[in-house]
PDB file of C-alpha atoms in Angstrom:
ATOM      1  CA  UNK A  12     -40.677 -11.246 120.896  1.00 31.00           C
ATOM      2  CA  UNK A  13     -38.294  -8.510 123.223  1.00 37.00           C
ATOM      3  CA  UNK A  14     -36.821  -5.138 121.750  1.00 40.00           C
ATOM      4  CA  UNK A  15     -33.407  -6.364 120.214  1.00 40.00           C
ATOM      5  CA  UNK A  16     -30.450  -3.967 120.706  1.00 43.00           C
ATOM      6  CA  UNK A  17     -32.318  -1.167 122.182  1.00 55.00           C
ATOM      7  CA  UNK A  18     -31.364  -0.249 125.999  1.00 71.00           C
ATOM      8  CA  UNK A  19     -33.276   2.156 127.976  1.00 78.00           C
ATOM      9  CA  UNK A  20     -33.361   5.184 127.540  1.00 89.00           C
ATOM     10  CA  UNK A  21     -33.431   7.538 131.257  1.00 92.00           C
ATOM     11  CA  UNK A  22     -34.730  11.185 131.382  1.00 92.00           C
ATOM     12  CA  UNK A  23     -34.369  13.727 134.013  1.00 91.00           C
ATOM     13  CA  UNK A  24     -37.165  16.805 134.332  1.00 90.00           C
ATOM     14  CA  UNK A  25     -37.619  19.250 136.832  1.00 85.00           C
ATOM     15  CA  UNK A  26     -39.578  22.205 134.884  1.00 82.00           C
ATOM     16  CA  UNK A  27     -42.631  23.855 136.171  1.00 83.00           C
ATOM     17  CA  UNK A  28     -44.870  20.874 135.843  1.00 83.00           C
ATOM     18  CA  UNK A  29     -41.872  18.169 137.101  1.00 88.00           C
ATOM     19  CA  UNK A  30     -42.207  20.506 140.423  1.00 89.00           C
ATOM     20  CA  UNK A  31     -45.618  22.544 141.572  1.00 90.00           C
ATOM     21  CA  UNK A  32     -47.733  21.783 144.511  1.00 91.00           C
ATOM     22  CA  UNK A  33     -50.831  19.122 144.417  1.00 93.00           C
ATOM     23  CA  UNK A  34     -53.119  18.939 147.560  1.00 93.00           C
ATOM     24  CA  UNK A  35     -52.816  15.721 146.960  1.00 90.00           C
ATOM     25  CA  UNK A  36     -51.209  13.328 144.819  1.00 91.00           C
ATOM     26  CA  UNK A  37     -55.048  12.991 143.532  1.00 93.00           C
ATOM     27  CA  UNK A  38     -54.349  15.409 141.783  1.00 93.00           C
ATOM     28  CA  UNK A  39     -51.705  14.595 139.955  1.00 93.00           C
ATOM     29  CA  UNK A  40     -52.308  10.783 139.354  1.00 95.00           C
ATOM     30  CA  UNK A  41     -55.227  11.451 136.446  1.00 95.00           C
ATOM     31  CA  UNK A  42     -52.419  12.754 134.231  1.00 93.00           C
ATOM     32  CA  UNK A  43     -49.348  11.615 134.499  1.00 96.00           C
ATOM     33  CA  UNK A  44     -51.493   8.170 133.284  1.00 96.00           C
ATOM     34  CA  UNK A  45     -53.531  10.566 130.762  1.00 95.00           C
ATOM     35  CA  UNK A  46     -49.088  10.852 129.223  1.00 95.00           C
ATOM     36  CA  UNK A  47     -48.323   7.169 130.014  1.00 97.00           C
ATOM     37  CA  UNK A  48     -50.870   6.132 127.722  1.00 96.00           C
ATOM     38  CA  UNK A  49     -50.657   8.765 125.125  1.00 95.00           C
ATOM     39  CA  UNK A  50     -46.752   8.493 125.331  1.00 96.00           C
ATOM     40  CA  UNK A  51     -47.002   4.772 124.927  1.00 96.00           C
ATOM     41  CA  UNK A  52     -48.447   4.861 121.541  1.00 95.00           C
ATOM     42  CA  UNK A  53     -45.361   5.415 120.479  1.00 95.00           C
ATOM     43  CA  UNK A  54     -44.311   1.910 120.969  1.00 96.00           C
ATOM     44  CA  UNK A  55     -47.424  -0.134 120.081  1.00 96.00           C
ATOM     45  CA  UNK A  56     -49.736   2.063 118.094  1.00 95.00           C
ATOM     46  CA  UNK A  57     -52.533  -0.387 119.132  1.00 94.00           C
ATOM     47  CA  UNK A  58     -52.117   0.229 123.324  1.00 96.00           C
ATOM     48  CA  UNK A  59     -55.674   0.516 125.568  1.00 95.00           C
ATOM     49  CA  UNK A  60     -56.960   3.288 126.083  1.00 92.00           C
ATOM     50  CA  UNK A  61     -59.002   2.274 129.191  1.00 93.00           C
ATOM     51  CA  UNK A  62     -59.004  -0.884 131.168  1.00 94.00           C
ATOM     52  CA  UNK A  63     -60.633  -2.327 134.486  1.00 95.00           C
ATOM     53  CA  UNK A  64     -58.993  -0.755 137.650  1.00 95.00           C
ATOM     54  CA  UNK A  65     -58.211  -4.001 140.277  1.00 95.00           C
ATOM     55  CA  UNK A  66     -58.059  -4.122 144.040  1.00 96.00           C
ATOM     56  CA  UNK A  67     -55.726  -1.709 145.593  1.00 96.00           C
ATOM     57  CA  UNK A  68     -53.395  -3.711 147.380  1.00 97.00           C
ATOM     58  CA  UNK A  69     -51.068  -2.137 150.462  1.00 97.00           C
ATOM     59  CA  UNK A  70     -48.328  -3.451 151.451  1.00 95.00           C
ATOM     60  CA  UNK A  71     -43.935  -1.558 152.997  1.00 91.00           C
ATOM     61  CA  UNK A  72     -41.297  -3.001 154.747  1.00 90.00           C
ATOM     62  CA  UNK A  73     -38.217  -0.891 156.062  1.00 88.00           C
ATOM     63  CA  UNK A  74     -34.736  -0.509 154.515  1.00 87.00           C
ATOM     64  CA  UNK A  75     -31.565  -0.758 156.251  1.00 88.00           C
ATOM     65  CA  UNK A  76     -31.876   2.399 158.888  1.00 84.00           C
ATOM     66  CA  UNK A  77     -35.706   0.621 160.416  1.00 85.00           C
ATOM     67  CA  UNK A  78     -37.170   3.568 157.920  1.00 85.00           C
ATOM     68  CA  UNK A  79     -40.233   2.521 156.392  1.00 88.00           C
ATOM     69  CA  UNK A  80     -41.653   3.277 153.537  1.00 88.00           C
ATOM     70  CA  UNK A  81     -44.947   2.770 152.136  1.00 93.00           C
ATOM     71  CA  UNK A  82     -46.754   1.355 148.745  1.00 94.00           C
ATOM     72  CA  UNK A  83     -50.038   1.497 147.276  1.00 96.00           C
ATOM     73  CA  UNK A  84     -50.336  -0.015 143.823  1.00 97.00           C
ATOM     74  CA  UNK A  85     -53.588  -0.673 141.543  1.00 97.00           C
ATOM     75  CA  UNK A  86     -53.881  -1.765 137.860  1.00 97.00           C
ATOM     76  CA  UNK A  87     -56.256  -0.771 135.374  1.00 96.00           C
ATOM     77  CA  UNK A  88     -55.632  -3.380 132.934  1.00 96.00           C
ATOM     78  CA  UNK A  89     -57.882  -5.181 130.093  1.00 96.00           C
ATOM     79  CA  UNK A  90     -58.448  -8.252 129.502  1.00 94.00           C
ATOM     80  CA  UNK A  91     -55.040  -9.373 127.755  1.00 93.00           C
ATOM     81  CA  UNK A  92     -52.993  -7.482 130.390  1.00 93.00           C
ATOM     82  CA  UNK A  93     -52.063  -4.742 128.841  1.00 96.00           C
ATOM     83  CA  UNK A  94     -53.035  -1.421 130.272  1.00 97.00           C
ATOM     84  CA  UNK A  95     -51.057   0.701 133.397  1.00 97.00           C
ATOM     85  CA  UNK A  96     -50.156  -0.593 136.956  1.00 98.00           C
ATOM     86  CA  UNK A  97     -50.217   3.163 139.257  1.00 98.00           C
ATOM     87  CA  UNK A  98     -47.681   2.578 141.856  1.00 97.00           C
ATOM     88  CA  UNK A  99     -48.092   5.169 145.039  1.00 96.00           C
ATOM     89  CA  UNK A 100     -45.034   5.419 147.683  1.00 95.00           C
ATOM     90  CA  UNK A 101     -43.787   7.225 150.486  1.00 92.00           C
ATOM     91  CA  UNK A 102     -41.641   7.380 152.873  1.00 89.00           C
ATOM     92  CA  UNK A 103     -42.047   7.693 156.471  1.00 85.00           C
ATOM     93  CA  UNK A 104     -38.639   8.980 158.292  1.00 81.00           C
ATOM     94  CA  UNK A 105     -39.695   9.596 162.255  1.00 80.00           C
ATOM     95  CA  UNK A 106     -40.266  11.994 164.146  1.00 80.00           C
ATOM     96  CA  UNK A 107     -42.719  13.123 160.839  1.00 76.00           C
ATOM     97  CA  UNK A 108     -43.406  15.017 157.529  1.00 82.00           C
ATOM     98  CA  UNK A 109     -42.137  15.959 155.634  1.00 87.00           C
ATOM     99  CA  UNK A 110     -41.319  12.773 153.826  1.00 87.00           C
ATOM    100  CA  UNK A 111     -40.480  11.895 151.042  1.00 92.00           C
ATOM    101  CA  UNK A 112     -42.714   9.928 148.080  1.00 94.00           C
ATOM    102  CA  UNK A 113     -43.226   9.456 144.058  1.00 96.00           C
ATOM    103  CA  UNK A 114     -45.384   8.060 141.976  1.00 97.00           C
ATOM    104  CA  UNK A 115     -45.387   5.791 139.570  1.00 98.00           C
ATOM    105  CA  UNK A 116     -47.211   4.606 136.027  1.00 98.00           C
ATOM    106  CA  UNK A 117     -45.945   1.980 134.330  1.00 98.00           C
ATOM    107  CA  UNK A 118     -46.697   0.522 130.218  1.00 98.00           C
ATOM    108  CA  UNK A 119     -47.716  -3.147 130.581  1.00 97.00           C
ATOM    109  CA  UNK A 120     -47.745  -5.512 127.934  1.00 96.00           C
ATOM    110  CA  UNK A 121     -46.778  -2.994 125.593  1.00 96.00           C
ATOM    111  CA  UNK A 122     -45.647  -4.354 122.245  1.00 94.00           C
ATOM    112  CA  UNK A 123     -42.263  -6.481 120.890  1.00 90.00           C
ATOM    113  CA  UNK A 124     -41.195  -6.239 124.996  1.00 91.00           C
ATOM    114  CA  UNK A 125     -41.455  -2.513 124.656  1.00 95.00           C
ATOM    115  CA  UNK A 126     -41.204  -0.417 127.739  1.00 96.00           C
ATOM    116  CA  UNK A 127     -41.930   2.660 129.491  1.00 97.00           C
ATOM    117  CA  UNK A 128     -42.002   4.495 133.529  1.00 97.00           C
ATOM    118  CA  UNK A 129     -42.799   7.180 134.782  1.00 97.00           C
ATOM    119  CA  UNK A 130     -41.637   8.778 137.672  1.00 97.00           C
ATOM    120  CA  UNK A 131     -42.883  12.055 139.721  1.00 96.00           C
ATOM    121  CA  UNK A 132     -41.242  12.599 142.808  1.00 96.00           C
ATOM    122  CA  UNK A 133     -41.840  14.262 145.391  1.00 95.00           C
ATOM    123  CA  UNK A 134     -41.961  15.869 149.104  1.00 94.00           C
ATOM    124  CA  UNK A 135     -45.045  15.463 151.252  1.00 90.00           C
ATOM    125  CA  UNK A 136     -46.189  17.590 154.070  1.00 87.00           C
ATOM    126  CA  UNK A 137     -49.557  19.000 155.718  1.00 84.00           C
ATOM    127  CA  UNK A 138     -50.393  21.183 153.324  1.00 85.00           C
ATOM    128  CA  UNK A 139     -49.102  18.939 150.583  1.00 88.00           C
ATOM    129  CA  UNK A 140     -46.629  17.639 148.253  1.00 93.00           C
ATOM    130  CA  UNK A 141     -44.333  19.282 146.259  1.00 94.00           C
ATOM    131  CA  UNK A 142     -43.178  17.697 143.096  1.00 94.00           C
ATOM    132  CA  UNK A 143     -39.642  17.416 143.392  1.00 94.00           C
ATOM    133  CA  UNK A 144     -38.234  15.882 140.314  1.00 94.00           C
ATOM    134  CA  UNK A 145     -40.279  13.371 137.545  1.00 95.00           C
ATOM    135  CA  UNK A 146     -38.591  10.715 135.201  1.00 96.00           C
ATOM    136  CA  UNK A 147     -39.066   8.908 132.093  1.00 96.00           C
ATOM    137  CA  UNK A 148     -37.779   5.430 131.528  1.00 96.00           C
ATOM    138  CA  UNK A 149     -38.066   4.455 127.587  1.00 96.00           C
ATOM    139  CA  UNK A 150     -37.495   2.023 125.411  1.00 95.00           C
ATOM    140  CA  UNK A 151     -38.373  -0.025 122.245  1.00 93.00           C
ATOM    141  CA  UNK A 152     -39.110   1.730 119.097  1.00 87.00           C
ATOM    142  CA  UNK A 153     -39.584   5.602 118.669  1.00 91.00           C
ATOM    143  CA  UNK A 154     -38.055   5.873 121.921  1.00 94.00           C
ATOM    144  CA  UNK A 155     -36.588   9.421 120.473  1.00 93.00           C
ATOM    145  CA  UNK A 156     -40.717   9.935 120.764  1.00 95.00           C
ATOM    146  CA  UNK A 157     -41.247   9.418 124.017  1.00 95.00           C
ATOM    147  CA  UNK A 158     -38.041  11.338 125.769  1.00 94.00           C
ATOM    148  CA  UNK A 159     -39.485  14.156 123.450  1.00 93.00           C
ATOM    149  CA  UNK A 160     -42.894  14.292 124.901  1.00 94.00           C
ATOM    150  CA  UNK A 161     -42.114  13.805 127.624  1.00 94.00           C
ATOM    151  CA  UNK A 162     -39.562  16.942 127.917  1.00 91.00           C
ATOM    152  CA  UNK A 163     -42.543  19.082 126.320  1.00 89.00           C
ATOM    153  CA  UNK A 164     -45.125  17.848 128.617  1.00 89.00           C
ATOM    154  CA  UNK A 165     -42.563  18.648 132.011  1.00 84.00           C
ATOM    155  CA  UNK A 166     -40.674  21.632 130.503  1.00 65.00           C
ATOM    156  CA  UNK A 167     -36.960  21.642 131.148  1.00 54.00           C
ATOM    157  CA  UNK A 168     -34.859  18.568 131.668  1.00 45.00           C
ATOM    158  CA  UNK A 169     -32.422  17.619 133.728  1.00 44.00           C
ATOM    159  CA  UNK A 170     -29.688  15.802 133.855  1.00 40.00           C
TER     160      UNK A 170
END
């Protein structure tokens, strides 16, 4: 059964947590996963808090300007396919860093077609990863609570 009458809510944050610097994406991924697993429970109280991590998939493509985007993806799901997908994207501009990138954490299989995704956008160079913004997409019953958690978590809402 799909969500009825709700359209996705999209919110951007640019507060201190969204724009901080970390040594690598591995340093922030667990926090983003924890946030999604916590916030999705507003939409689906029975959403699994653990899953089995599958194999990491890698790939890429070139855009119209021939700039390559590389990605890695992994899912942590239960036997019924509910859980999270973690997607890392890097836009490999020439001649080299800084590169734009993002890490997306997506809830999979939420009840009644509910949807939740957090995206942390960043700039990467030799000295680390600096966040530029965070984005939330939420859809379903009680999605306003997800928005409130997101704004609290990332401090200062943007547009």
